[in-house]
Amino acid sequence: MMYRYQEFTDGIHNFNDHLLLSLHLCVILRNALQNHTAVSRVMSILEATAKAKFPSKDTVLHAYLHFEALSSHVYSYTCINCGYYPKVVIMDLHKKGVFSIPFSEIATPPSDFKGDTNIVSFWESVTMEMIGRGFLSSGRKNPFVVCPSYDCWAPWIGPNTRKSDIVLNTEHAKLQKTKSCDVPDLDVTEERLGDELFNLKVDAVRKLCKECGLDTKGSRMDIVLHLRTEMQNRSAYDKIFLQIWGASGG
Ligand SMILES: [Zn+2]
């Protein structure tokens, strides 16, 4: 049997038997995040103050997330005007929560998938990934990694606000839409074509870039932005039109 030190009464959080954080630092990092300051920034400040090099920013972030994953949290946020159930919800893009994943790498969901996702088990699986990182011997892959997919991803809605633990994830509806979008549309503006470029798979974007004689290096977003600029040029515009609508670029 193996004994792992995971007490907190001494004021220490053990991440992986190598990196130990004081609870004080963990609380500083939590308060920093709640005041819009990233963990990496706090670490830069502490390094500059201590004139010392600390473990990599990612390692410290993982150690901090390990602490949070093992802490119990109470989420009881309620609006002073509408309580737990606002009558109107205004949606906005949470840009910091955006990450890049090639469209082509996301598997098509099972045909009977209707979008029902268990919010509790999904976020528990994310917690398990964070905890799992503390137990890996070097070079081993975390067996608890959560791979985003259409049928395995849930939004976060507070326990008092959601109707039940089963919530809707309707991302797969976009997938079906993209696939059936092969009807030529005669009213295509340059702007709309530019927007459609963002829906192309990364391979298609690279191929298109080659055909237009552009550099295919860089992220998908870099290439798409190149192509958008290149659309000012008539022949590039026609090629992009052909690729997206499969119709003649008249
Ligand atoms: Zn409100």
GROMACS .gro file of C-alpha atoms and ligand atoms in nm:
model
  251
    1MET     CA    1   0.000   0.000   0.000
    2MET     CA    2   0.117   0.350  -0.078
    3TYR     CA    3   0.068   0.643   0.153
    4ARG     CA    4   0.030   0.982  -0.003
    5TYR     CA    5   0.044   1.297   0.206
    6GLN     CA    6  -0.270   1.497   0.130
    7GLU     CA    7  -0.340   1.664   0.464
    8PHE     CA    8  -0.415   2.033   0.472
    9THR     CA    9  -0.400   2.104   0.844
   10ASP     CA   10  -0.029   2.192   0.816
   11GLY     CA   11  -0.118   2.461   0.564
   12ILE     CA   12   0.030   2.274   0.269
   13HIS     CA   13  -0.124   2.137  -0.050
   14ASN     CA   14   0.064   1.842  -0.202
   15PHE     CA   15   0.030   1.841  -0.581
   16ASN     CA   16   0.253   1.559  -0.701
   17ASP     CA   17   0.494   1.473  -0.416
   18HIS     CA   18   0.741   1.718  -0.573
   19LEU     CA   19   0.555   2.046  -0.587
   20LEU     CA   20   0.394   2.161  -0.261
   21LEU     CA   21   0.196   2.485  -0.244
   22SER     CA   22   0.118   2.667   0.076
   23LEU     CA   23  -0.255   2.707   0.131
   24HIS     CA   24  -0.186   3.078   0.156
   25LEU     CA   25  -0.053   3.080  -0.203
   26CYS     CA   26  -0.354   2.875  -0.319
   27VAL     CA   27  -0.590   3.133  -0.166
   28ILE     CA   28  -0.389   3.418  -0.324
   29LEU     CA   29  -0.419   3.250  -0.666
   30ARG     CA   30  -0.794   3.202  -0.616
   31ASN     CA   31  -0.846   3.564  -0.515
   32ALA     CA   32  -0.626   3.679  -0.804
   33LEU     CA   33  -0.846   3.489  -1.053
   34GLN     CA   34  -1.158   3.635  -0.896
   35ASN     CA   35  -1.002   3.977  -0.953
   36HIS     CA   36  -0.923   3.908  -1.322
   37THR     CA   37  -0.555   3.828  -1.272
   38ALA     CA   38  -0.418   3.507  -1.426
   39VAL     CA   39  -0.213   3.256  -1.227
   40SER     CA   40   0.085   3.313  -1.459
   41ARG     CA   41   0.083   3.687  -1.381
   42VAL     CA   42   0.082   3.626  -1.007
   43MET     CA   43   0.376   3.387  -1.051
   44SER     CA   44   0.568   3.646  -1.254
   45ILE     CA   45   0.511   3.899  -0.975
   46LEU     CA   46   0.627   3.654  -0.708
   47GLU     CA   47   0.936   3.555  -0.910
   48ALA     CA   48   1.030   3.920  -0.961
   49THR     CA   49   0.982   3.991  -0.591
   50ALA     CA   50   1.169   3.683  -0.469
   51LYS     CA   51   1.436   3.715  -0.743
   52ALA     CA   52   1.401   3.339  -0.783
   53LYS     CA   53   1.286   3.099  -1.053
   54PHE     CA   54   0.977   2.896  -0.968
   55PRO     CA   55   0.844   2.584  -1.145
   56SER     CA   56   0.688   2.647  -1.487
   57LYS     CA   57   0.368   2.850  -1.499
   58ASP     CA   58   0.174   2.552  -1.635
   59THR     CA   59   0.292   2.327  -1.353
   60VAL     CA   60   0.187   2.584  -1.093
   61LEU     CA   61  -0.149   2.625  -1.268
   62HIS     CA   62  -0.202   2.247  -1.263
   63ALA     CA   63  -0.104   2.236  -0.895
   64TYR     CA   64  -0.350   2.514  -0.816
   65LEU     CA   65  -0.629   2.344  -1.015
   66HIS     CA   66  -0.549   2.022  -0.825
   67PHE     CA   67  -0.611   2.216  -0.502
   68GLU     CA   68  -0.942   2.351  -0.631
   69ALA     CA   69  -1.052   2.011  -0.760
   70LEU     CA   70  -1.000   1.865  -0.411
   71SER     CA   71  -1.173   2.156  -0.237
   72SER     CA   72  -1.547   2.164  -0.185
   73HIS     CA   73  -1.718   2.469  -0.329
   74VAL     CA   74  -2.056   2.616  -0.259
   75TYR     CA   75  -2.215   2.784  -0.556
   76SER     CA   76  -2.515   2.986  -0.447
   77TYR     CA   77  -2.493   3.292  -0.669
   78THR     CA   78  -2.824   3.467  -0.705
   79CYS     CA   79  -2.916   3.798  -0.869
   80ILE     CA   80  -3.055   4.059  -0.632
   81ASN     CA   81  -3.328   4.145  -0.885
   82CYS     CA   82  -3.429   3.812  -1.038
   83GLY     CA   83  -3.313   3.554  -0.785
   84TYR     CA   84  -3.213   3.217  -0.934
   85TYR     CA   85  -3.432   3.245  -1.242
   86PRO     CA   86  -3.370   3.553  -1.458
   87LYS     CA   87  -3.655   3.627  -1.698
   88VAL     CA   88  -3.414   3.744  -1.967
   89VAL     CA   89  -3.070   3.602  -2.030
   90ILE     CA   90  -2.820   3.798  -2.236
   91MET     CA   91  -2.566   3.577  -2.405
   92ASP     CA   92  -2.212   3.686  -2.477
   93LEU     CA   93  -1.897   3.516  -2.599
   94HIS     CA   94  -1.663   3.418  -2.317
   95LYS     CA   95  -1.343   3.479  -2.512
   96LYS     CA   96  -1.106   3.351  -2.244
   97GLY     CA   97  -1.286   3.019  -2.242
   98VAL     CA   98  -1.224   2.968  -2.613
   99PHE     CA   99  -0.970   2.710  -2.724
  100SER     CA  100  -0.858   2.588  -3.060
  101ILE     CA  101  -0.950   2.239  -3.179
  102PRO     CA  102  -0.954   2.132  -3.545
  103PHE     CA  103  -1.309   2.067  -3.658
  104SER     CA  104  -1.191   1.750  -3.833
  105GLU     CA  105  -1.076   1.601  -3.501
  106ILE     CA  106  -1.420   1.604  -3.343
  107ALA     CA  107  -1.601   1.275  -3.392
  108THR     CA  108  -1.958   1.278  -3.520
  109PRO     CA  109  -2.195   1.201  -3.229
  110PRO     CA  110  -2.404   0.882  -3.224
  111SER     CA  111  -2.718   0.920  -3.439
  112ASP     CA  112  -2.949   0.887  -3.136
  113PHE     CA  113  -2.775   1.174  -2.956
  114LYS     CA  114  -3.033   1.444  -2.889
  115GLY     CA  115  -2.812   1.682  -2.694
  116ASP     CA  116  -2.895   1.564  -2.339
  117THR     CA  117  -2.586   1.586  -2.122
  118ASN     CA  118  -2.546   1.521  -1.751
  119ILE     CA  119  -2.391   1.838  -1.611
  120VAL     CA  120  -2.276   1.673  -1.287
  121SER     CA  121  -2.097   1.379  -1.444
  122PHE     CA  122  -1.938   1.596  -1.712
  123TRP     CA  123  -1.787   1.845  -1.466
  124GLU     CA  124  -1.687   1.558  -1.236
  125SER     CA  125  -1.489   1.410  -1.524
  126VAL     CA  126  -1.311   1.745  -1.569
  127THR     CA  127  -1.234   1.746  -1.195
  128MET     CA  128  -1.093   1.392  -1.226
  129GLU     CA  129  -0.857   1.510  -1.502
  130MET     CA  130  -0.726   1.785  -1.272
  131ILE     CA  131  -0.680   1.543  -0.980
  132GLY     CA  132  -0.524   1.279  -1.204
  133ARG     CA  133  -0.239   1.515  -1.298
  134GLY     CA  134  -0.107   1.495  -0.941
  135PHE     CA  135  -0.054   1.119  -0.963
  136LEU     CA  136   0.134   1.087  -1.290
  137SER     CA  137   0.490   0.963  -1.289
  138SER     CA  138   0.686   1.161  -1.545
  139GLY     CA  139   0.604   1.096  -1.909
  140ARG     CA  140   0.281   0.909  -1.835
  141LYS     CA  141  -0.037   1.018  -2.004
  142ASN     CA  142  -0.326   1.120  -1.783
  143PRO     CA  143  -0.592   0.845  -1.820
  144PHE     CA  144  -0.861   1.092  -1.714
  145VAL     CA  145  -0.815   1.342  -1.999
  146VAL     CA  146  -1.150   1.478  -2.118
  147CYS     CA  147  -1.160   1.509  -2.498
  148PRO     CA  148  -1.415   1.766  -2.612
  149SER     CA  149  -1.674   1.615  -2.842
  150TYR     CA  150  -2.031   1.684  -2.946
  151ASP     CA  151  -2.176   1.433  -2.701
  152CYS     CA  152  -1.927   1.493  -2.420
  153TRP     CA  153  -1.937   1.859  -2.323
  154ALA     CA  154  -2.173   2.044  -2.091
  155PRO     CA  155  -2.240   2.405  -2.015
  156TRP     CA  156  -2.218   2.526  -1.657
  157ILE     CA  157  -2.546   2.634  -1.498
  158GLY     CA  158  -2.567   2.686  -1.121
  159PRO     CA  159  -2.737   2.402  -0.926
  160ASN     CA  160  -3.016   2.633  -0.804
  161THR     CA  161  -3.074   2.780  -1.149
  162ARG     CA  162  -3.089   2.469  -1.368
  163LYS     CA  163  -3.412   2.272  -1.394
  164SER     CA  164  -3.234   1.939  -1.363
  165ASP     CA  165  -2.888   1.785  -1.395
  166ILE     CA  166  -2.965   1.697  -1.756
  167VAL     CA  167  -2.886   1.999  -1.972
  168LEU     CA  168  -2.884   2.059  -2.344
  169ASN     CA  169  -2.572   2.074  -2.559
  170THR     CA  170  -2.686   2.172  -2.906
  171GLU     CA  171  -2.343   2.208  -3.070
  172HIS     CA  172  -2.410   1.901  -3.287
  173ALA     CA  173  -2.693   2.092  -3.458
  174LYS     CA  174  -2.429   2.314  -3.620
  175LEU     CA  175  -2.256   2.007  -3.759
  176GLN     CA  176  -2.568   1.886  -3.940
  177LYS     CA  177  -2.629   2.234  -4.076
  178THR     CA  178  -2.278   2.257  -4.221
  179LYS     CA  179  -2.317   1.922  -4.391
  180SER     CA  180  -2.646   2.004  -4.562
  181CYS     CA  181  -2.525   2.347  -4.666
  182ASP     CA  182  -2.437   2.249  -5.023
  183VAL     CA  183  -2.721   2.435  -5.196
  184PRO     CA  184  -2.583   2.714  -5.412
  185ASP     CA  185  -2.689   3.051  -5.284
  186LEU     CA  186  -2.709   3.318  -5.548
  187ASP     CA  187  -2.704   3.606  -5.309
  188VAL     CA  188  -2.351   3.569  -5.179
  189THR     CA  189  -2.179   3.877  -5.058
  190GLU     CA  190  -1.806   3.893  -5.004
  191GLU     CA  191  -1.873   3.939  -4.635
  192ARG     CA  192  -2.082   3.627  -4.614
  193LEU     CA  193  -1.824   3.424  -4.805
  194GLY     CA  194  -1.561   3.548  -4.562
  195ASP     CA  195  -1.774   3.430  -4.271
  196GLU     CA  196  -1.820   3.088  -4.430
  197LEU     CA  197  -1.444   3.049  -4.452
  198PHE     CA  198  -1.447   3.004  -4.075
  199ASN     CA  199  -1.666   2.694  -4.110
  200LEU     CA  200  -1.424   2.512  -4.342
  201LYS     CA  201  -1.225   2.221  -4.208
  202VAL     CA  202  -0.857   2.294  -4.153
  203ASP     CA  203  -0.750   2.066  -4.441
  204ALA     CA  204  -0.983   2.244  -4.681
  205VAL     CA  205  -0.852   2.582  -4.570
  206ARG     CA  206  -0.490   2.467  -4.629
  207LYS     CA  207  -0.578   2.328  -4.974
  208LEU     CA  208  -0.751   2.650  -5.069
  209CYS     CA  209  -0.453   2.849  -4.951
  210LYS     CA  210  -0.221   2.642  -5.173
  211GLU     CA  211  -0.449   2.697  -5.474
  212CYS     CA  212  -0.438   3.071  -5.417
  213GLY     CA  213  -0.058   3.058  -5.390
  214LEU     CA  214  -0.054   3.163  -5.025
  215ASP     CA  215   0.162   3.051  -4.736
  216THR     CA  216  -0.004   2.749  -4.569
  217LYS     CA  217   0.191   2.784  -4.245
  218GLY     CA  218   0.039   2.920  -3.924
  219SER     CA  219  -0.274   2.846  -3.731
  220ARG     CA  220  -0.609   2.787  -3.897
  221MET     CA  221  -0.711   3.136  -3.795
  222ASP     CA  222  -0.396   3.288  -3.957
  223ILE     CA  223  -0.471   3.114  -4.286
  224VAL     CA  224  -0.838   3.210  -4.283
  225LEU     CA  225  -0.741   3.573  -4.226
  226HIS     CA  226  -0.492   3.552  -4.517
  227LEU     CA  227  -0.763   3.416  -4.739
  228ARG     CA  228  -1.005   3.688  -4.638
  229THR     CA  229  -0.752   3.951  -4.738
  230GLU     CA  230  -0.682   3.767  -5.062
  231MET     CA  231  -1.051   3.769  -5.152
  232GLN     CA  232  -1.012   4.128  -5.270
  233ASN     CA  233  -0.845   3.966  -5.571
  234ARG     CA  234  -1.098   3.833  -5.826
  235SER     CA  235  -0.948   3.492  -5.906
  236ALA     CA  236  -0.893   3.410  -5.540
  237TYR     CA  237  -1.253   3.510  -5.472
  238ASP     CA  238  -1.375   3.265  -5.738
  239LYS     CA  239  -1.166   2.980  -5.596
  240ILE     CA  240  -1.295   3.041  -5.246
  241PHE     CA  241  -1.651   3.063  -5.372
  242LEU     CA  242  -1.611   2.730  -5.557
  243GLN     CA  243  -1.470   2.558  -5.253
  244ILE     CA  244  -1.746   2.675  -5.021
  245TRP     CA  245  -2.055   2.648  -5.239
  246GLY     CA  246  -1.940   2.403  -5.503
  247ALA     CA  247  -2.098   2.631  -5.764
  248SER     CA  248  -1.950   2.850  -6.037
  249GLY     CA  249  -1.821   3.175  -5.908
  250GLY     CA  250  -2.020   3.402  -6.136
  251ZN      ZN  251  -3.080   3.966  -1.262
   0.00000   0.00000   0.00000
